[in-house]
């Protein structure tokens, strides 16, 4: 059974790539009995969710795009 | 080889928003982020002959912007010590875990993300915590979670040798960012 410290790595990795089943099963076993690691996992998901939700609020305005285009056209012309 | 064109205005249409988001999350200023997009595309146009197509155009452009951001912080900030720092982790581990690797701190219930997401003050705190990460860590977190660059592409852009090292670094980054948010935001609320 992994320690809580090792769990932080497993939980992080599980967001990157599907874990092989032995790792996945010990991870879930640990989560079953450890409330703090369950909460840590929720915090990781929280951080991803807020950032992903924020994501589509950040984009270049049409005026900014046009301004950049004009300026690039001028600078790449000569 | 198909349509590899050196047309900055096409790059702007295709990748402008991605570059802008990356810059915004790092420099927190709309006009500055816009300027950085422009500078990045111009630099890309000037060095297009060196682009061999080993990575995608998006990854290549993000790599150029990464250097623009580093230059910016070199010029305008005194924090030059954290460029490649994935090491500064032991203190946080000692603070969080006992000798057997069990948690020795309590983790606060953060509630649901929806509430925080619409709270301007929360975002200021989030930016603040991102800014306190070593630069490479902040880049890593942003490129993986926001830009959804693959592990291989992240390794290339950030000069990380193996995906294993990438996973170690990401795990540390998440631990660190979580700690900052907890202390700075959730313990206050």
mmCIF file of C-alpha atoms in Angstrom:
data_model
loop_
_atom_site.group_PDB
_atom_site.id
_atom_site.type_symbol
_atom_site.label_atom_id
_atom_site.label_comp_id
_atom_site.label_asym_id
_atom_site.label_seq_id
_atom_site.Cartn_x
_atom_site.Cartn_y
_atom_site.Cartn_z
ATOM 1 C CA UNK A 1 0.000 0.000 0.000
ATOM 2 C CA UNK A 2 1.465 3.401 -0.956
ATOM 3 C CA UNK A 3 2.002 6.040 1.724
ATOM 4 C CA UNK A 4 0.129 9.356 1.532
ATOM 5 C CA UNK A 5 3.322 10.996 0.285
ATOM 6 C CA UNK A 6 3.550 8.435 -2.513
ATOM 7 C CA UNK A 7 -0.141 8.936 -3.177
ATOM 8 C CA UNK A 8 0.448 12.577 -4.143
ATOM 9 C CA UNK A 9 2.617 11.305 -7.005
ATOM 10 C CA UNK A 10 0.166 8.566 -8.034
ATOM 11 C CA UNK A 11 -2.789 10.950 -8.008
ATOM 12 C CA UNK A 12 -0.861 13.488 -10.042
ATOM 13 C CA UNK A 13 0.252 10.833 -12.538
ATOM 14 C CA UNK A 14 -3.297 9.556 -12.859
ATOM 15 C CA UNK A 15 -4.252 12.965 -14.263
ATOM 16 C CA UNK A 16 -1.553 12.598 -16.922
ATOM 17 C CA UNK A 17 -1.974 9.101 -18.181
ATOM 18 C CA UNK A 18 -4.027 5.986 -17.397
ATOM 19 C CA UNK A 19 -2.109 4.108 -14.695
ATOM 20 C CA UNK A 20 -1.322 0.412 -15.087
ATOM 21 C CA UNK A 21 -3.847 -1.612 -13.117
ATOM 22 C CA UNK A 22 -1.646 -2.642 -10.138
ATOM 23 C CA UNK A 23 -0.907 1.004 -9.412
ATOM 24 C CA UNK A 24 -4.488 1.983 -10.057
ATOM 25 C CA UNK A 25 -5.878 -0.624 -7.690
ATOM 26 C CA UNK A 26 -3.569 0.237 -4.777
ATOM 27 C CA UNK A 27 -4.361 3.883 -5.359
ATOM 28 C CA UNK A 28 -8.096 3.258 -5.128
ATOM 29 C CA UNK A 29 -7.653 1.028 -2.108
ATOM 30 C CA UNK A 30 -5.748 3.793 -0.350
ATOM 31 C CA UNK A 31 -8.412 6.329 -1.305
ATOM 32 C CA UNK A 32 -11.085 4.099 0.215
ATOM 33 C CA UNK A 33 -9.523 4.265 3.651
ATOM 34 C CA UNK A 34 -7.872 7.720 3.604
ATOM 35 C CA UNK A 35 -10.057 10.809 3.749
ATOM 36 C CA UNK A 36 -7.142 13.217 3.520
ATOM 37 C CA UNK A 37 -5.923 11.720 0.245
ATOM 38 C CA UNK A 38 -9.497 11.828 -1.075
ATOM 39 C CA UNK A 39 -9.502 15.502 -0.277
ATOM 40 C CA UNK A 40 -6.088 15.999 -1.875
ATOM 41 C CA UNK A 41 -7.458 14.397 -5.031
ATOM 42 C CA UNK A 42 -10.451 16.752 -4.966
ATOM 43 C CA UNK A 43 -8.100 19.698 -4.625
ATOM 44 C CA UNK A 44 -6.113 18.609 -7.701
ATOM 45 C CA UNK A 45 -9.314 18.293 -9.710
ATOM 46 C CA UNK A 46 -10.463 21.652 -8.377
ATOM 47 C CA UNK A 47 -7.312 23.370 -9.625
ATOM 48 C CA UNK A 48 -7.745 21.880 -13.075
ATOM 49 C CA UNK A 49 -11.416 22.701 -13.264
ATOM 50 C CA UNK A 50 -11.105 26.362 -12.323
ATOM 51 C CA UNK A 51 -8.317 26.874 -14.801
ATOM 52 C CA UNK A 52 -10.148 25.047 -17.578
ATOM 53 C CA UNK A 53 -13.284 27.072 -16.827
ATOM 54 C CA UNK A 54 -11.287 30.289 -16.898
ATOM 55 C CA UNK A 55 -9.632 29.262 -20.108
ATOM 56 C CA UNK A 56 -12.270 30.239 -22.621
ATOM 57 C CA UNK A 57 -12.663 33.658 -20.986
ATOM 58 C CA UNK A 58 -9.178 34.550 -22.135
ATOM 59 C CA UNK A 59 -8.870 35.293 -25.812
ATOM 60 C CA UNK A 60 -7.630 38.066 -28.049
ATOM 61 C CA UNK A 61 -10.313 40.605 -28.900
ATOM 62 C CA UNK A 62 -11.026 41.232 -32.586
ATOM 63 C CA UNK A 63 -9.548 44.704 -32.320
ATOM 64 C CA UNK A 64 -6.378 43.364 -30.704
ATOM 65 C CA UNK A 65 -6.087 40.724 -33.433
ATOM 66 C CA UNK A 66 -6.496 43.316 -36.151
ATOM 67 C CA UNK A 67 -3.985 45.626 -34.522
ATOM 68 C CA UNK A 68 -1.422 42.810 -34.321
ATOM 69 C CA UNK A 69 -2.134 41.792 -37.918
ATOM 70 C CA UNK A 70 -1.650 45.329 -39.202
ATOM 71 C CA UNK A 71 1.560 45.722 -37.294
ATOM 72 C CA UNK A 72 2.904 42.339 -38.464
ATOM 73 C CA UNK A 73 2.020 43.167 -42.055
ATOM 74 C CA UNK A 74 3.940 46.412 -41.803
ATOM 75 C CA UNK A 75 6.980 44.776 -40.241
ATOM 76 C CA UNK A 76 7.170 41.770 -42.528
ATOM 77 C CA UNK A 77 6.616 43.778 -45.662
ATOM 78 C CA UNK A 78 10.114 45.149 -46.139
ATOM 79 C CA UNK B 1 5.553 18.033 -46.137
ATOM 80 C CA UNK B 2 2.206 19.789 -46.494
ATOM 81 C CA UNK B 3 1.273 23.392 -45.960
ATOM 82 C CA UNK B 4 4.098 24.795 -43.849
ATOM 83 C CA UNK B 5 3.661 28.468 -44.535
ATOM 84 C CA UNK B 6 5.483 31.329 -42.911
ATOM 85 C CA UNK B 7 2.418 33.506 -42.633
ATOM 86 C CA UNK B 8 2.274 35.193 -39.222
ATOM 87 C CA UNK B 9 -1.296 36.319 -39.699
ATOM 88 C CA UNK B 10 -2.361 32.693 -40.271
ATOM 89 C CA UNK B 11 -0.470 31.732 -37.091
ATOM 90 C CA UNK B 12 -2.310 34.495 -35.298
ATOM 91 C CA UNK B 13 -5.664 33.083 -36.411
ATOM 92 C CA UNK B 14 -4.719 29.528 -35.482
ATOM 93 C CA UNK B 15 -2.679 29.949 -32.306
ATOM 94 C CA UNK B 16 -3.106 33.576 -31.205
ATOM 95 C CA UNK B 17 -5.549 32.759 -28.426
ATOM 96 C CA UNK B 18 -3.376 29.943 -27.076
ATOM 97 C CA UNK B 19 -0.312 32.196 -27.011
ATOM 98 C CA UNK B 20 -2.326 34.984 -25.434
ATOM 99 C CA UNK B 21 -3.652 32.743 -22.635
ATOM 100 C CA UNK B 22 -0.178 31.498 -21.838
ATOM 101 C CA UNK B 23 1.176 35.059 -21.691
ATOM 102 C CA UNK B 24 -1.784 36.319 -19.643
ATOM 103 C CA UNK B 25 -1.370 33.623 -17.015
ATOM 104 C CA UNK B 26 2.283 34.534 -16.644
ATOM 105 C CA UNK B 27 2.361 38.325 -16.940
ATOM 106 C CA UNK B 28 -1.199 39.247 -15.854
ATOM 107 C CA UNK B 29 -1.508 42.240 -18.157
ATOM 108 C CA UNK B 30 -3.660 42.409 -21.278
ATOM 109 C CA UNK B 31 -1.605 44.991 -23.213
ATOM 110 C CA UNK B 32 1.637 43.252 -22.300
ATOM 111 C CA UNK B 33 0.264 39.837 -23.274
ATOM 112 C CA UNK B 34 -0.912 41.254 -26.605
ATOM 113 C CA UNK B 35 2.525 42.742 -27.255
ATOM 114 C CA UNK B 36 4.110 39.403 -26.444
ATOM 115 C CA UNK B 37 1.905 37.620 -28.963
ATOM 116 C CA UNK B 38 2.988 40.110 -31.595
ATOM 117 C CA UNK B 39 6.682 39.833 -30.703
ATOM 118 C CA UNK B 40 6.504 36.061 -30.673
ATOM 119 C CA UNK B 41 4.936 35.898 -34.130
ATOM 120 C CA UNK B 42 7.445 38.367 -35.500
ATOM 121 C CA UNK B 43 10.375 36.413 -34.034
ATOM 122 C CA UNK B 44 8.877 33.215 -35.429
ATOM 123 C CA UNK B 45 8.590 34.756 -38.874
ATOM 124 C CA UNK B 46 12.215 35.913 -38.712
ATOM 125 C CA UNK B 47 13.498 32.494 -37.674
ATOM 126 C CA UNK B 48 11.156 30.377 -39.755
ATOM 127 C CA UNK B 49 14.007 28.880 -41.748
ATOM 128 C CA UNK B 50 15.267 27.281 -38.520
ATOM 129 C CA UNK B 51 11.963 25.576 -37.888
ATOM 130 C CA UNK B 52 12.549 22.075 -39.110
ATOM 131 C CA UNK B 53 9.086 20.756 -38.388
ATOM 132 C CA UNK B 54 10.284 18.411 -35.595
ATOM 133 C CA UNK B 55 7.484 19.722 -33.413
ATOM 134 C CA UNK B 56 4.064 21.146 -34.240
ATOM 135 C CA UNK B 57 3.844 24.824 -35.147
ATOM 136 C CA UNK B 58 1.949 25.473 -31.915
ATOM 137 C CA UNK B 59 4.689 23.888 -29.794
ATOM 138 C CA UNK B 60 7.333 25.807 -31.704
ATOM 139 C CA UNK B 61 5.522 29.119 -31.161
ATOM 140 C CA UNK B 62 4.984 28.388 -27.469
ATOM 141 C CA UNK B 63 8.707 27.656 -27.152
ATOM 142 C CA UNK B 64 9.488 31.073 -28.607
ATOM 143 C CA UNK B 65 7.017 32.748 -26.285
ATOM 144 C CA UNK B 66 8.542 30.965 -23.300
ATOM 145 C CA UNK B 67 11.815 32.758 -24.039
ATOM 146 C CA UNK B 68 10.012 36.092 -24.428
ATOM 147 C CA UNK B 69 8.495 35.576 -20.984
ATOM 148 C CA UNK B 70 11.859 34.655 -19.458
ATOM 149 C CA UNK B 71 13.389 37.792 -21.013
ATOM 150 C CA UNK B 72 10.570 39.852 -19.584
ATOM 151 C CA UNK B 73 11.133 38.583 -16.055
ATOM 152 C CA UNK B 74 14.892 39.037 -16.393
ATOM 153 C CA UNK B 75 14.349 42.661 -17.294
ATOM 154 C CA UNK B 76 11.623 43.558 -14.843
ATOM 155 C CA UNK B 77 12.015 41.363 -11.843
ATOM 156 C CA UNK B 78 14.694 40.493 -9.370
ATOM 157 C CA UNK B 79 13.650 36.894 -9.020
ATOM 158 C CA UNK B 80 16.279 35.345 -11.191
ATOM 159 C CA UNK B 81 17.016 32.400 -8.936
ATOM 160 C CA UNK B 82 14.105 30.212 -9.846
ATOM 161 C CA UNK B 83 14.630 29.521 -13.543
ATOM 162 C CA UNK B 84 15.180 25.795 -13.423
ATOM 163 C CA UNK B 85 14.212 25.100 -9.890
ATOM 164 C CA UNK B 86 12.376 21.870 -9.330
ATOM 165 C CA UNK B 87 14.434 21.201 -6.210
ATOM 166 C CA UNK B 88 12.969 23.539 -3.644
ATOM 167 C CA UNK B 89 10.546 20.923 -2.479
ATOM 168 C CA UNK B 90 11.961 19.328 0.654
ATOM 169 C CA UNK B 91 10.689 21.949 3.056
ATOM 170 C CA UNK B 92 7.142 21.550 1.798
ATOM 171 C CA UNK B 93 7.346 17.749 2.024
ATOM 172 C CA UNK B 94 8.694 17.963 5.583
ATOM 173 C CA UNK B 95 5.870 20.332 6.438
ATOM 174 C CA UNK B 96 3.218 18.067 4.929
ATOM 175 C CA UNK B 97 4.256 14.511 5.848
ATOM 176 C CA UNK B 98 5.651 12.694 8.886
ATOM 177 C CA UNK B 99 8.543 10.243 8.679
ATOM 178 C CA UNK B 100 6.211 7.421 7.599
ATOM 179 C CA UNK B 101 4.801 9.480 4.753
ATOM 180 C CA UNK B 102 1.435 10.144 6.427
ATOM 181 C CA UNK B 103 -0.218 13.543 6.182
ATOM 182 C CA UNK B 104 0.520 15.626 9.231
ATOM 183 C CA UNK B 105 -1.507 18.618 8.094
ATOM 184 C CA UNK B 106 -5.254 18.960 7.741
ATOM 185 C CA UNK B 107 -6.606 19.665 4.300
ATOM 186 C CA UNK B 108 -9.485 22.126 4.201
ATOM 187 C CA UNK B 109 -12.712 21.427 2.344
ATOM 188 C CA UNK B 110 -12.529 23.746 -0.666
ATOM 189 C CA UNK B 111 -16.130 23.327 -1.742
ATOM 190 C CA UNK B 112 -17.028 23.341 -5.413
ATOM 191 C CA UNK B 113 -14.996 25.188 -8.055
ATOM 192 C CA UNK B 114 -18.046 27.062 -9.399
ATOM 193 C CA UNK B 115 -18.096 29.603 -6.619
ATOM 194 C CA UNK B 116 -14.387 30.367 -6.763
ATOM 195 C CA UNK B 117 -14.438 30.550 -10.534
ATOM 196 C CA UNK B 118 -16.668 33.636 -10.488
ATOM 197 C CA UNK B 119 -14.823 35.369 -7.709
ATOM 198 C CA UNK B 120 -12.426 38.066 -8.899
ATOM 199 C CA UNK B 121 -10.476 37.935 -5.643
ATOM 200 C CA UNK B 122 -9.971 34.226 -5.979
ATOM 201 C CA UNK B 123 -8.381 34.780 -9.389
ATOM 202 C CA UNK B 124 -6.046 37.407 -8.029
ATOM 203 C CA UNK B 125 -4.954 34.851 -5.474
ATOM 204 C CA UNK B 126 -4.626 32.148 -8.102
ATOM 205 C CA UNK B 127 -2.378 34.392 -10.201
ATOM 206 C CA UNK B 128 -0.420 35.287 -7.124
ATOM 207 C CA UNK B 129 0.176 31.603 -6.344
ATOM 208 C CA UNK B 130 1.113 30.840 -9.956
ATOM 209 C CA UNK B 131 3.581 33.719 -9.860
ATOM 210 C CA UNK B 132 5.169 32.331 -6.710
ATOM 211 C CA UNK B 133 6.013 29.059 -8.417
ATOM 212 C CA UNK B 134 9.438 28.737 -9.997
ATOM 213 C CA UNK B 135 9.059 29.758 -13.655
ATOM 214 C CA UNK B 136 9.514 26.279 -15.040
ATOM 215 C CA UNK B 137 6.844 24.953 -12.701
ATOM 216 C CA UNK B 138 4.388 27.661 -13.670
ATOM 217 C CA UNK B 139 5.053 26.984 -17.364
ATOM 218 C CA UNK B 140 4.596 23.296 -16.839
ATOM 219 C CA UNK B 141 1.285 23.637 -15.042
ATOM 220 C CA UNK B 142 -0.087 26.109 -17.590
ATOM 221 C CA UNK B 143 1.043 24.190 -20.653
ATOM 222 C CA UNK B 144 -0.361 20.901 -19.375
ATOM 223 C CA UNK B 145 -3.662 22.085 -17.944
ATOM 224 C CA UNK B 146 -4.554 25.063 -20.119
ATOM 225 C CA UNK B 147 -2.880 24.439 -23.438
ATOM 226 C CA UNK B 148 -3.165 20.698 -23.215
ATOM 227 C CA UNK B 149 0.265 20.142 -24.723
ATOM 228 C CA UNK B 150 1.209 16.466 -24.734
ATOM 229 C CA UNK B 151 3.847 15.224 -22.294
ATOM 230 C CA UNK B 152 6.333 14.877 -25.141
ATOM 231 C CA UNK B 153 5.730 18.423 -26.339
ATOM 232 C CA UNK B 154 6.036 19.778 -22.784
ATOM 233 C CA UNK B 155 9.349 18.003 -22.382
ATOM 234 C CA UNK B 156 10.583 19.581 -25.598
ATOM 235 C CA UNK B 157 9.497 23.117 -24.763
ATOM 236 C CA UNK B 158 10.738 23.002 -21.177
ATOM 237 C CA UNK B 159 13.898 21.008 -21.894
ATOM 238 C CA UNK B 160 12.909 18.183 -19.564
ATOM 239 C CA UNK B 161 14.669 14.964 -20.486
ATOM 240 C CA UNK B 162 12.112 12.246 -19.733
ATOM 241 C CA UNK B 163 8.376 11.941 -19.139
ATOM 242 C CA UNK B 164 9.216 10.481 -15.738
ATOM 243 C CA UNK B 165 10.960 13.713 -14.784
ATOM 244 C CA UNK B 166 7.970 15.575 -16.151
ATOM 245 C CA UNK B 167 5.627 13.585 -13.884
ATOM 246 C CA UNK B 168 7.827 14.225 -10.846
ATOM 247 C CA UNK B 169 7.880 17.927 -11.628
ATOM 248 C CA UNK B 170 4.138 18.091 -12.170
ATOM 249 C CA UNK B 171 3.409 16.302 -8.923
ATOM 250 C CA UNK B 172 5.607 18.791 -7.045
ATOM 251 C CA UNK B 173 4.050 21.708 -8.846
ATOM 252 C CA UNK B 174 0.554 20.601 -7.883
ATOM 253 C CA UNK B 175 1.597 20.071 -4.274
ATOM 254 C CA UNK B 176 3.082 23.531 -4.141
ATOM 255 C CA UNK B 177 0.249 25.328 -5.870
ATOM 256 C CA UNK B 178 -2.310 23.557 -3.684
ATOM 257 C CA UNK B 179 -0.458 24.577 -0.550
ATOM 258 C CA UNK B 180 -0.344 28.216 -1.622
ATOM 259 C CA UNK B 181 -4.054 28.311 -2.477
ATOM 260 C CA UNK B 182 -4.982 26.644 0.772
ATOM 261 C CA UNK B 183 -2.975 29.027 2.943
ATOM 262 C CA UNK B 184 -3.617 32.211 0.967
ATOM 263 C CA UNK B 185 -7.239 31.723 0.090
ATOM 264 C CA UNK B 186 -9.108 28.966 1.852
ATOM 265 C CA UNK B 187 -7.668 29.469 5.318
ATOM 266 C CA UNK B 188 -8.616 33.138 5.108
ATOM 267 C CA UNK B 189 -12.169 32.510 3.930
#
